[in-house]
Structure formats: C-alpha cells, structure tokens
Amino acid sequence: MAQPKKPDDPQNQPEKFIIPMAQDPAKAAAEAAAQAAEEAARQASGQAQPPDIKNHVPNNSGRTLRINTNSSDRVIRRNHQTAFVWLNSPGTLILGIASKWKYEDNAKVRKAELTNGKIEKIRCARYDDEMVIHSWVTDSLDPDGIPVTETKGGLQANIAPWLFKEGIAPDPGINQKFDLNDSPELMLGLPALCFNMTKAKKVTRVDPSEKKAAEGEASTKDTKKRKQDVPAADDENE
C-alpha cells in the first residue's frame, strides 16, 4: 500500500521558480536585422555613435536612453570658468574648479586608488614631435606620480622637473592659460586630459627682478610687523 505524501514533501509544494519562455527565434532575428539596418543608416548619414555608450544606450526603436551620472549634475555657475589650466613658469599647474571636476571624473574612469577620495598624483606625457601635454590621475602610491595639492579653488601641481627634462619649460616670468580638453586618444588604454602649449588663451609676463624685489619688500614688512608684535620687556626698575 502506497504511503500518503506528507504536506512538507517538495512534490506537494507549489512551483517557486518559473522559467521564462525562450525568445522567438524569428523575432530575435528580426530585431538583429533592425539593429544592423539602423547602424548602417547611421554610418551612411555620417552620424557618430554616442560618445558615452555606457550612459547613452540606443534601443530597437531608434530612441536613445540617457542614463544619469553624477558628473552630469554639476552646473557651471556664471562665476565659474570653463575647464582651464594655468602654467606658471617654470612649471606650476594651476587648475580651476571645473578642471578639478574633470580630474575627479578621470580618476573614476581609470579606477585610480585615492586616499580619502582626494587626487594626490597625476602622470604627464607627450609625443616627442608635439607640444600637447596629456595628463591623467594615477594611484596615490604611484612612485612615478607627480604630487598634486588641493587648493581652495581647485588643484595645483609642479611639473617643472619633467618640463626641464623634456626641454620644453617656459621662459622665466611667463604665465600662460590654456583650455583643458579631453585627450583625443587613450593614454595607456584609458582616457586622459590635455592642453596644447602652442595655443595659449592668455599670456602674462612678470619681470623676475621685480618679482624678487616685491618678495623682498614683503619679507621686510613681515619682519617689521613681527618685531612690533613682540611685547616690550618689563622695566626692572619700575
């Protein structure tokens, strides 16, 4: 005589998982053909593929799904300038807030290991027949990284030793402002930023002798101020 099935027998339990139906092969083939036709039409019309395929995903209807990113939420206020870099002789990079944002995004893309989320080092490169300086964020412990200092308005780095080694350091007393752009090609397989040393947007000149004189005058004033701030010793005869 057959034993009755127990209530907790798995055979008595309802199905917990439902296997989805396989896609119709004919429908899949039609969708693939539609995608191929759409891509061919885009190429024929000269329309470029969306630059960020990760965040802009075309679908079968021809529309594009625009996915939000944290960097896209940043708004350049009227008192914020577009991404730029000042190269102050002999080789100090001064980066504004918009440029800092670009480097922060670059750090995420390159998955650089940062300390407390702060950019501490960058790398620089150039082709020997060009004056375009490429740079990108590197790991905080990268022995070849160039130290970066975070300032109130952005970032600062001293690339003078590398510029002198390359023989392209600017003349003394020259400060130049450049647009900071995305590099047109990958550096070590990943995105980077760049500026062209032959396309300065603004150039200022400082006479080195005047600069030293101003620094000396400021130092003298500071010394006098410190002496005035020292309280006078009590007169023992009083």
XYZ file of N, CA and C in Angstrom:
714
model
N 0.847 -1.198 0.000
C 0.000 0.000 0.000
C 0.879 1.244 0.000
N 0.542 2.169 -0.906
C 1.388 3.375 -1.045
C 1.223 4.277 0.157
N 2.307 4.846 0.608
C 2.300 5.764 1.741
C 1.756 7.129 1.306
N 0.920 7.753 2.126
C 0.401 9.093 1.750
C 1.534 10.120 1.760
N 1.483 11.096 0.852
C 2.503 12.133 0.754
C 2.358 13.118 1.910
N 3.472 13.459 2.517
C 3.465 14.411 3.619
C 3.276 15.839 3.085
N 2.681 16.686 3.924
C 2.447 18.080 3.460
C 3.728 18.816 3.110
N 4.846 18.481 3.833
C 6.084 19.203 3.560
C 6.917 18.550 2.467
N 6.337 17.543 1.835
C 7.050 16.902 0.730
C 7.240 17.921 -0.389
N 8.468 18.089 -0.922
C 8.698 19.061 -2.010
C 7.763 18.880 -3.184
N 7.312 17.628 -3.396
C 6.417 17.399 -4.526
C 5.057 18.045 -4.315
N 4.705 18.300 -3.025
C 3.423 18.917 -2.751
C 3.468 20.437 -2.752
N 4.682 21.024 -2.847
C 4.842 22.462 -2.785
C 4.597 23.095 -4.159
N 4.061 24.306 -4.174
C 3.859 24.986 -5.477
C 5.194 25.369 -6.096
N 5.176 25.576 -7.379
C 6.398 25.957 -8.085
C 6.874 27.314 -7.570
N 8.159 27.403 -7.151
C 8.723 28.652 -6.652
C 9.410 29.454 -7.745
N 9.836 28.818 -8.800
C 10.542 29.494 -9.878
C 9.868 29.167 -11.201
N 9.700 30.185 -11.988
C 9.092 29.995 -13.304
C 10.138 30.320 -14.352
N 10.479 29.363 -15.156
C 11.485 29.562 -16.196
C 10.875 30.383 -17.320
N 11.462 31.525 -17.660
C 10.897 32.353 -18.734
C 10.930 31.612 -20.061
N 9.952 31.936 -20.882
C 9.879 31.311 -22.209
C 11.011 31.820 -23.080
N 11.563 30.969 -23.844
C 12.644 31.350 -24.748
C 12.123 32.337 -25.787
N 12.959 33.250 -26.208
C 12.552 34.235 -27.197
C 12.351 33.568 -28.546
N 11.338 34.058 -29.238
C 11.035 33.519 -30.554
C 12.229 33.759 -31.482
N 12.807 32.711 -32.081
C 13.973 32.895 -32.962
C 13.706 33.876 -34.095
N 12.499 33.820 -34.636
C 12.177 34.715 -35.746
C 12.168 36.172 -35.293
N 11.628 36.399 -34.078
C 11.597 37.756 -33.542
C 13.001 38.255 -33.253
N 13.863 37.382 -32.677
C 15.236 37.767 -32.384
C 15.988 38.126 -33.660
N 15.768 37.339 -34.712
C 16.435 37.610 -35.986
C 15.971 38.943 -36.570
N 14.675 39.227 -36.417
C 14.142 40.486 -36.936
C 14.735 41.679 -36.189
N 14.875 41.548 -34.857
C 15.454 42.639 -34.071
C 16.924 42.859 -34.429
N 17.652 41.750 -34.627
C 19.057 41.880 -35.013
C 19.186 42.569 -36.371
N 18.299 42.219 -37.286
C 18.334 42.835 -38.610
C 18.007 44.323 -38.522
N 17.048 44.669 -37.641
C 16.685 46.076 -37.473
C 17.848 46.868 -36.897
N 18.569 46.275 -35.928
C 19.731 46.950 -35.354
C 20.815 47.155 -36.405
N 21.053 46.132 -37.220
C 22.069 46.243 -38.263
C 21.695 47.329 -39.266
N 20.411 47.398 -39.620
C 19.955 48.410 -40.569
C 20.091 49.809 -39.988
N 19.773 49.922 -38.683
C 19.898 51.224 -38.026
C 21.346 51.686 -37.988
N 22.271 50.754 -37.695
C 23.683 51.104 -37.648
C 24.191 51.488 -39.028
N 23.746 50.762 -40.057
C 24.166 51.081 -41.422
C 23.665 52.453 -41.840
N 22.408 52.775 -41.452
C 21.853 54.082 -41.794
C 22.604 55.194 -41.082
N 22.993 54.950 -39.812
C 23.727 55.963 -39.058
C 25.079 56.229 -39.701
N 25.771 55.149 -40.075
C 27.075 55.316 -40.702
C 26.969 55.995 -42.057
N 25.905 55.667 -42.797
C 25.733 56.270 -44.124
C 25.458 57.759 -44.027
N 24.735 58.156 -42.994
C 24.410 59.573 -42.826
C 25.527 60.357 -42.155
N 26.603 59.640 -41.716
C 27.716 60.310 -41.074
C 27.470 60.634 -39.621
N 26.370 60.101 -39.054
C 26.062 60.355 -37.647
C 26.966 59.519 -36.771
N 27.641 60.140 -35.829
C 28.584 59.430 -34.965
C 27.837 58.664 -33.876
N 28.427 57.575 -33.457
C 27.898 56.829 -32.333
C 27.978 57.697 -31.076
N 26.976 57.633 -30.175
C 27.055 58.427 -28.941
C 28.384 58.215 -28.259
N 29.054 59.282 -27.796
C 30.406 59.164 -27.256
C 30.488 58.310 -26.003
N 29.440 58.312 -25.185
C 29.479 57.552 -23.940
C 28.467 56.435 -24.045
N 28.850 55.316 -24.629
C 27.919 54.220 -24.873
C 27.417 53.637 -23.568
N 28.174 53.814 -22.471
C 27.760 53.286 -21.177
C 26.541 54.023 -20.654
N 26.453 55.321 -20.907
C 25.378 56.135 -20.366
C 24.358 56.565 -21.412
N 24.581 56.234 -22.665
C 23.637 56.553 -23.729
C 23.428 55.285 -24.553
N 22.341 54.583 -24.248
C 22.131 53.257 -24.825
C 21.020 53.307 -25.860
N 21.341 53.116 -27.164
C 20.279 53.086 -28.178
C 19.488 51.792 -28.078
N 18.188 51.849 -28.340
C 17.376 50.633 -28.324
C 16.792 50.386 -29.706
N 15.923 49.360 -29.790
C 15.437 48.922 -31.101
C 14.507 49.937 -31.755
N 13.946 50.845 -30.955
C 13.001 51.810 -31.521
C 13.704 52.993 -32.165
N 15.046 53.038 -32.053
C 15.778 54.156 -32.610
C 15.956 55.295 -31.630
N 15.286 55.225 -30.481
C 15.468 56.258 -29.459
C 16.693 55.934 -28.602
N 17.175 56.916 -27.860
C 18.360 56.740 -27.027
C 17.998 56.931 -25.566
N 18.366 55.984 -24.756
C 18.137 56.066 -23.318
C 19.292 56.820 -22.682
N 18.999 57.940 -22.048
C 20.025 58.778 -21.436
C 20.032 58.520 -19.933
N 21.079 57.874 -19.452
C 21.186 57.489 -18.053
C 21.926 58.572 -17.287
N 21.428 58.895 -16.100
C 22.061 59.985 -15.347
C 23.420 59.574 -14.815
N 24.302 60.553 -14.641
C 25.599 60.351 -13.989
C 25.799 61.501 -13.015
N 26.603 61.276 -11.987
C 26.844 62.331 -11.009
C 27.519 63.540 -11.643
N 28.460 63.271 -12.566
C 29.188 64.379 -13.172
C 28.270 65.266 -14.002
N 27.199 64.690 -14.591
C 26.315 65.492 -15.429
C 25.451 66.436 -14.598
N 25.365 66.198 -13.278
C 24.564 67.060 -12.418
C 25.287 68.338 -12.040
N 26.572 68.428 -12.326
C 27.321 69.621 -11.966
C 26.944 70.768 -12.881
N 26.716 71.912 -12.293
C 26.311 73.083 -13.053
C 27.410 74.133 -12.963
N 27.863 74.611 -14.117
C 28.852 75.687 -14.138
C 28.122 77.004 -13.897
N 28.322 77.596 -12.738
C 27.681 78.873 -12.433
C 28.341 79.989 -13.236
N 27.703 81.146 -13.218
C 28.217 82.267 -14.015
C 29.596 82.708 -13.560
N 29.903 82.505 -12.265
C 31.218 82.909 -11.784
C 32.247 81.795 -11.892
N 31.848 80.665 -12.471
C 32.780 79.567 -12.707
C 33.240 79.595 -14.156
N 34.509 79.471 -14.369
C 35.040 79.423 -15.723
C 35.026 77.984 -16.232
N 35.096 77.852 -17.545
C 35.192 76.519 -18.124
C 36.560 75.934 -17.761
N 36.723 74.646 -18.027
C 37.952 73.958 -17.616
C 39.176 74.612 -18.247
N 40.121 74.995 -17.406
C 41.339 75.639 -17.890
C 42.500 75.217 -17.014
N 43.695 75.546 -17.474
C 44.898 75.305 -16.694
C 45.846 76.476 -16.914
N 46.400 76.990 -15.822
C 47.468 77.983 -15.898
C 48.790 77.257 -15.735
N 49.725 77.558 -16.611
C 51.078 77.031 -16.487
C 51.976 78.215 -16.155
N 52.323 78.314 -14.882
C 53.165 79.414 -14.419
C 54.624 78.984 -14.419
N 55.473 79.801 -15.048
C 56.894 79.485 -15.143
C 57.480 79.260 -13.748
N 58.333 78.230 -13.609
C 58.832 77.361 -14.678
C 57.958 76.149 -14.975
N 56.975 75.828 -14.117
C 56.165 74.656 -14.422
C 55.109 74.336 -13.381
N 54.462 75.354 -12.824
C 53.407 75.120 -11.841
C 52.055 75.104 -12.534
N 51.324 74.011 -12.404
C 49.985 73.897 -12.966
C 48.972 74.404 -11.946
N 48.125 75.344 -12.359
C 47.044 75.854 -11.529
C 45.735 75.451 -12.194
N 44.941 74.644 -11.517
C 43.709 74.116 -12.094
C 42.501 74.663 -11.361
N 41.506 75.175 -12.098
C 40.287 75.702 -11.509
C 39.331 74.597 -11.102
N 38.160 74.992 -10.577
C 37.195 74.019 -10.063
C 36.657 73.111 -11.170
N 36.386 73.672 -12.354
C 35.879 72.850 -13.456
C 36.930 71.827 -13.883
N 38.200 72.225 -13.850
C 39.277 71.290 -14.182
C 39.393 70.212 -13.108
N 39.193 70.591 -11.865
C 39.224 69.606 -10.779
C 38.153 68.556 -10.992
N 36.963 68.994 -11.402
C 35.896 68.037 -11.678
C 36.299 67.071 -12.782
N 36.968 67.596 -13.806
C 37.401 66.722 -14.898
C 38.379 65.657 -14.398
N 39.290 66.068 -13.533
C 40.251 65.106 -12.999
C 39.573 64.099 -12.067
N 38.562 64.538 -11.340
C 37.829 63.609 -10.486
C 37.104 62.565 -11.326
N 36.495 62.997 -12.433
C 35.842 62.052 -13.338
C 36.868 61.109 -13.960
N 38.035 61.655 -14.289
C 39.089 60.837 -14.863
C 39.556 59.767 -13.878
N 39.615 60.144 -12.598
C 40.018 59.179 -11.568
C 39.034 58.023 -11.485
N 37.732 58.331 -11.632
C 36.724 57.274 -11.586
C 36.845 56.341 -12.789
N 37.029 56.948 -13.968
C 37.127 56.135 -15.183
C 38.349 55.218 -15.134
N 39.458 55.749 -14.639
C 40.691 54.968 -14.575
C 40.771 54.099 -13.314
N 39.754 54.240 -12.439
C 39.693 53.469 -11.194
C 40.981 53.626 -10.391
N 41.435 54.872 -10.295
C 42.650 55.161 -9.533
C 42.376 54.997 -8.045
N 43.328 54.432 -7.351
C 43.205 54.238 -5.909
C 43.625 55.534 -5.202
N 42.627 56.224 -4.634
C 42.861 57.505 -3.986
C 42.849 57.348 -2.471
N 43.423 58.321 -1.783
C 43.402 58.348 -0.324
C 42.331 59.324 0.121
N 41.324 58.820 0.826
C 40.207 59.647 1.283
C 39.516 60.365 0.129
N 39.539 59.739 -1.046
C 38.851 60.305 -2.199
C 39.511 61.513 -2.810
N 40.723 61.870 -2.377
C 41.406 63.053 -2.885
C 42.443 62.682 -3.939
N 42.520 63.520 -4.968
C 43.530 63.325 -6.001
C 44.870 63.776 -5.446
N 45.831 62.889 -5.445
C 47.139 63.209 -4.883
C 48.268 63.141 -5.903
N 48.039 62.439 -7.025
C 49.102 62.326 -8.017
C 48.515 62.246 -9.423
N 49.278 62.788 -10.374
C 48.928 62.683 -11.787
C 50.160 62.219 -12.554
N 49.945 61.774 -13.764
C 51.039 61.453 -14.681
C 50.934 62.367 -15.887
N 52.071 62.658 -16.525
C 52.106 63.508 -17.716
C 52.820 62.776 -18.847
N 52.469 63.127 -20.061
C 53.109 62.515 -21.225
C 52.950 63.432 -22.431
N 53.819 63.247 -23.400
C 53.698 63.958 -24.676
C 54.451 63.173 -25.740
N 54.058 63.375 -26.990
C 54.798 62.791 -28.099
C 55.969 63.706 -28.424
N 57.094 63.117 -28.828
C 58.313 63.915 -29.000
C 58.223 64.957 -30.112
N 57.206 64.864 -30.967
C 57.080 65.849 -32.044
C 55.886 66.775 -31.823
N 55.332 66.776 -30.602
C 54.172 67.603 -30.302
C 54.378 68.381 -29.011
N 53.589 69.449 -28.859
C 53.616 70.246 -27.641
C 52.303 70.103 -26.873
N 51.612 69.019 -27.122
C 50.373 68.731 -26.394
C 50.729 67.927 -25.146
N 50.331 68.450 -23.987
C 50.627 67.793 -22.718
C 49.406 66.984 -22.288
N 49.558 65.677 -22.216
C 48.498 64.792 -21.753
C 48.726 64.496 -20.268
N 47.666 64.419 -19.503
C 47.803 64.096 -18.076
C 46.594 63.302 -17.613
N 46.787 62.527 -16.570
C 45.705 61.712 -16.020
C 45.997 61.415 -14.555
N 44.942 61.014 -13.849
C 45.072 60.713 -12.424
C 45.647 59.315 -12.255
N 46.574 59.187 -11.329
C 47.175 57.897 -11.041
C 47.009 57.570 -9.561
N 47.401 56.370 -9.176
C 47.245 55.936 -7.789
C 48.067 56.814 -6.840
N 47.582 56.938 -5.615
C 48.270 57.756 -4.616
C 49.666 57.234 -4.317
N 49.869 55.921 -4.498
C 51.166 55.317 -4.187
C 52.033 55.110 -5.427
N 51.626 55.672 -6.557
C 52.408 55.530 -7.786
C 53.758 56.231 -7.612
N 54.875 55.492 -7.654
C 56.189 56.139 -7.445
C 56.546 57.133 -8.535
N 55.949 57.011 -9.710
C 56.226 57.935 -10.808
C 55.208 59.067 -10.887
N 54.247 59.076 -9.970
C 53.222 60.115 -9.989
C 53.767 61.465 -9.546
N 53.214 62.529 -10.118
C 53.579 63.892 -9.743
C 52.614 64.357 -8.655
N 53.123 64.785 -7.487
C 52.244 65.185 -6.383
C 51.300 66.329 -6.759
N 50.084 66.247 -6.262
C 49.055 67.255 -6.501
C 48.590 67.800 -5.157
N 48.429 69.104 -5.076
C 47.943 69.752 -3.863
C 46.544 70.307 -4.112
N 45.633 70.038 -3.201
C 44.276 70.569 -3.326
C 44.235 71.981 -2.739
N 43.735 72.925 -3.526
C 43.645 74.317 -3.097
C 42.178 74.703 -2.931
N 41.963 75.932 -2.461
C 40.595 76.404 -2.252
C 39.827 76.451 -3.561
N 40.524 76.780 -4.655
C 39.839 76.918 -5.934
C 40.025 75.768 -6.884
N 40.781 74.739 -6.494
C 40.991 73.623 -7.411
C 42.176 72.769 -7.019
N 43.108 72.607 -7.964
C 44.278 71.765 -7.745
C 45.540 72.485 -8.210
N 46.672 72.026 -7.711
C 47.956 72.599 -8.107
C 49.000 71.490 -8.145
N 49.874 71.542 -9.144
C 50.930 70.535 -9.279
C 52.155 71.178 -9.905
N 53.319 70.688 -9.540
C 54.579 71.199 -10.076
C 55.154 70.188 -11.051
N 55.083 70.503 -12.346
C 55.615 69.598 -13.365
C 56.909 70.147 -13.958
N 57.497 71.153 -13.292
C 58.710 71.789 -13.812
C 59.847 70.797 -14.046
N 60.165 69.875 -13.108
C 61.263 68.930 -13.361
C 61.071 68.145 -14.647
N 59.832 67.726 -14.912
C 59.575 66.961 -16.140
C 59.697 67.849 -17.372
N 59.199 69.094 -17.285
C 59.299 70.014 -18.423
C 60.749 70.322 -18.757
N 61.586 70.526 -17.729
C 63.006 70.766 -17.968
C 63.665 69.543 -18.608
N 63.285 68.368 -18.148
C 63.846 67.136 -18.711
C 63.471 66.990 -20.177
N 62.254 67.427 -20.522
C 61.790 67.349 -21.902
C 62.308 68.516 -22.737
N 62.870 69.534 -22.077
C 63.378 70.694 -22.810
C 62.301 71.625 -23.307
N 61.154 71.664 -22.627
C 60.047 72.497 -23.092
C 59.544 73.423 -21.984
N 60.342 73.651 -20.952
C 59.922 74.542 -19.869
C 59.781 75.964 -20.406
N 58.754 76.695 -20.000
C 58.589 78.081 -20.477
C 59.690 78.986 -19.952
N 59.902 80.097 -20.637
C 60.909 81.062 -20.214
C 60.539 81.657 -18.852
N 61.525 82.130 -18.099
C 61.248 82.726 -16.783
C 60.281 83.905 -16.893
N 59.363 83.978 -15.933
C 58.450 85.111 -15.862
C 57.250 85.033 -16.771
N 57.027 83.886 -17.434
C 55.885 83.762 -18.345
C 54.820 82.850 -17.725
N 53.601 83.364 -17.646
C 52.449 82.588 -17.195
C 51.468 82.460 -18.360
N 50.993 81.252 -18.610
C 50.127 81.009 -19.757
C 48.872 80.249 -19.338
N 47.759 80.621 -19.955
C 46.476 79.975 -19.680
C 46.046 79.169 -20.900
N 45.631 77.918 -20.658
C 45.226 77.018 -21.738
C 43.865 76.402 -21.422
N 43.145 76.033 -22.474
C 41.934 75.233 -22.306
C 42.338 73.805 -21.942
N 41.609 73.216 -21.006
C 41.840 71.822 -20.630
C 40.774 70.974 -21.302
N 41.198 70.096 -22.202
C 40.278 69.290 -23.001
C 40.493 67.798 -22.746
N 39.542 67.015 -23.223
C 39.723 65.567 -23.202
C 40.745 65.190 -24.273
N 41.654 64.306 -23.940
C 42.651 63.876 -24.918
C 41.958 63.175 -26.089
N 42.398 63.441 -27.317
C 41.757 62.825 -28.483
C 42.028 61.335 -28.604
N 42.942 60.815 -27.791
C 43.255 59.395 -27.833
C 43.515 58.891 -26.418
N 43.507 57.585 -26.279
C 43.706 56.986 -24.968
C 45.175 57.029 -24.564
N 45.405 57.146 -23.283
C 46.755 57.087 -22.727
C 46.858 55.827 -21.870
N 47.738 54.916 -22.256
C 47.853 53.616 -21.583
C 46.509 52.906 -21.565
N 45.744 53.088 -22.628
C 44.483 52.371 -22.786
C 43.283 53.006 -22.128
N 43.428 54.192 -21.518
C 42.313 54.824 -20.812
C 42.283 56.324 -21.110
N 41.136 56.980 -20.865
C 41.001 58.409 -21.166
C 41.965 59.275 -20.360
N 42.264 60.448 -20.906
C 43.151 61.408 -20.248
C 42.694 62.816 -20.613
N 43.362 63.809 -20.044
C 43.095 65.216 -20.332
C 44.326 65.827 -20.986
N 44.159 66.959 -21.663
C 45.317 67.536 -22.344
C 45.163 69.039 -22.543
N 46.295 69.711 -22.773
C 46.294 71.112 -23.205
C 47.458 71.300 -24.158
N 47.281 72.242 -25.090
C 48.255 72.473 -26.147
C 49.097 73.702 -25.808
N 50.398 73.506 -25.603
C 51.276 74.604 -25.207
C 51.494 75.623 -26.317
N 51.050 75.338 -27.517
C 51.177 76.300 -28.613
C 49.902 77.128 -28.798
N 48.897 76.878 -27.967
C 47.618 77.574 -28.132
C 47.178 78.214 -26.813
N 47.995 79.117 -26.324
C 47.669 79.811 -25.083
C 46.502 80.774 -25.302
N 45.548 80.775 -24.359
C 44.415 81.690 -24.429
C 44.784 83.058 -23.842
N 45.779 83.051 -22.968
C 46.207 84.293 -22.319
C 47.643 84.127 -21.869
N 48.432 85.199 -22.005
C 49.839 85.167 -21.594
C 50.138 86.416 -20.774
N 50.732 86.236 -19.624
C 51.174 87.365 -18.809
C 52.666 87.212 -18.544
N 53.346 88.323 -18.419
C 54.796 88.308 -18.195
C 55.128 89.037 -16.893
N 56.001 88.448 -16.118
C 56.439 89.023 -14.850
C 57.947 89.143 -14.890
N 58.453 90.366 -14.649
C 59.900 90.588 -14.619
C 60.460 89.904 -13.377
N 61.355 88.925 -13.553
C 61.903 88.205 -12.396
C 62.510 89.123 -11.354
N 63.175 90.222 -11.791
C 63.787 91.133 -10.828
C 62.720 91.862 -10.017
N 61.637 92.261 -10.698
C 60.552 92.921 -9.982
C 59.894 91.961 -8.999
N 59.774 90.690 -9.407
C 59.177 89.699 -8.530
C 60.022 89.510 -7.280
N 61.356 89.423 -7.453
C 62.241 89.253 -6.298
C 62.191 90.483 -5.400
N 62.132 91.682 -6.022
C 62.059 92.903 -5.233
C 60.773 92.947 -4.418
N 59.661 92.535 -5.041
C 58.380 92.526 -4.343
C 58.399 91.522 -3.200
N 59.004 90.344 -3.464
C 59.099 89.341 -2.409
C 59.972 89.829 -1.267
N 61.072 90.526 -1.597
C 61.948 91.055 -0.560
C 61.264 92.131 0.258
N 60.487 92.980 -0.421
C 59.772 94.041 0.289
C 58.727 93.441 1.217
N 58.019 92.428 0.735
C 57.015 91.772 1.574
C 57.668 91.113 2.769
N 58.839 90.496 2.556
C 59.553 89.856 3.656
C 59.993 90.879 4.700
N 60.477 92.059 4.237
C 60.898 93.111 5.159
C 59.727 93.624 5.989
N 58.567 93.833 5.315
C 57.389 94.297 6.028
C 56.939 93.267 7.056
N 57.016 92.004 6.692
C 56.601 90.943 7.605
C 57.520 90.911 8.826
N 58.832 91.100 8.602
C 59.792 91.099 9.717
C 59.521 92.264 10.670
N 59.266 93.464 10.097
C 58.967 94.622 10.928
C 57.701 94.402 11.733
N 56.700 93.781 11.098
C 55.443 93.529 11.784
C 55.647 92.576 12.945
N 56.456 91.527 12.740
C 56.701 90.566 13.812
C 57.415 91.244 14.985
N 58.351 92.179 14.690
C 59.056 92.890 15.767
C 58.098 93.766 16.556
N 57.139 94.391 15.844
C 56.175 95.245 16.529
C 55.234 94.430 17.404
N 54.974 93.203 16.996
C 54.042 92.370 17.738
C 54.666 91.809 19.017
N 56.024 91.859 19.149
C 56.682 91.315 20.337
C 56.501 92.286 21.492
N 55.894 91.869 22.635
C 55.688 92.804 23.749
C 57.009 93.248 24.356
N 57.070 94.508 24.774
C 58.301 95.042 25.380
C 58.550 94.412 26.734
N 59.827 94.199 27.057
C 60.174 93.605 28.340
C 59.881 94.563 29.476
N 59.454 94.061 30.637
C 59.148 94.914 31.802
C 60.418 95.553 32.313
N 60.336 96.819 32.718
C 61.473 97.551 33.269
C 61.677 97.119 34.734
N 62.788 96.532 35.001
C 63.042 96.017 36.349
C 63.115 97.148 37.386
N 63.362 98.367 36.934
C 63.495 99.480 37.890
C 62.159 100.038 38.311
N 61.116 99.670 37.614
C 59.815 100.227 37.965
C 59.202 99.443 39.130
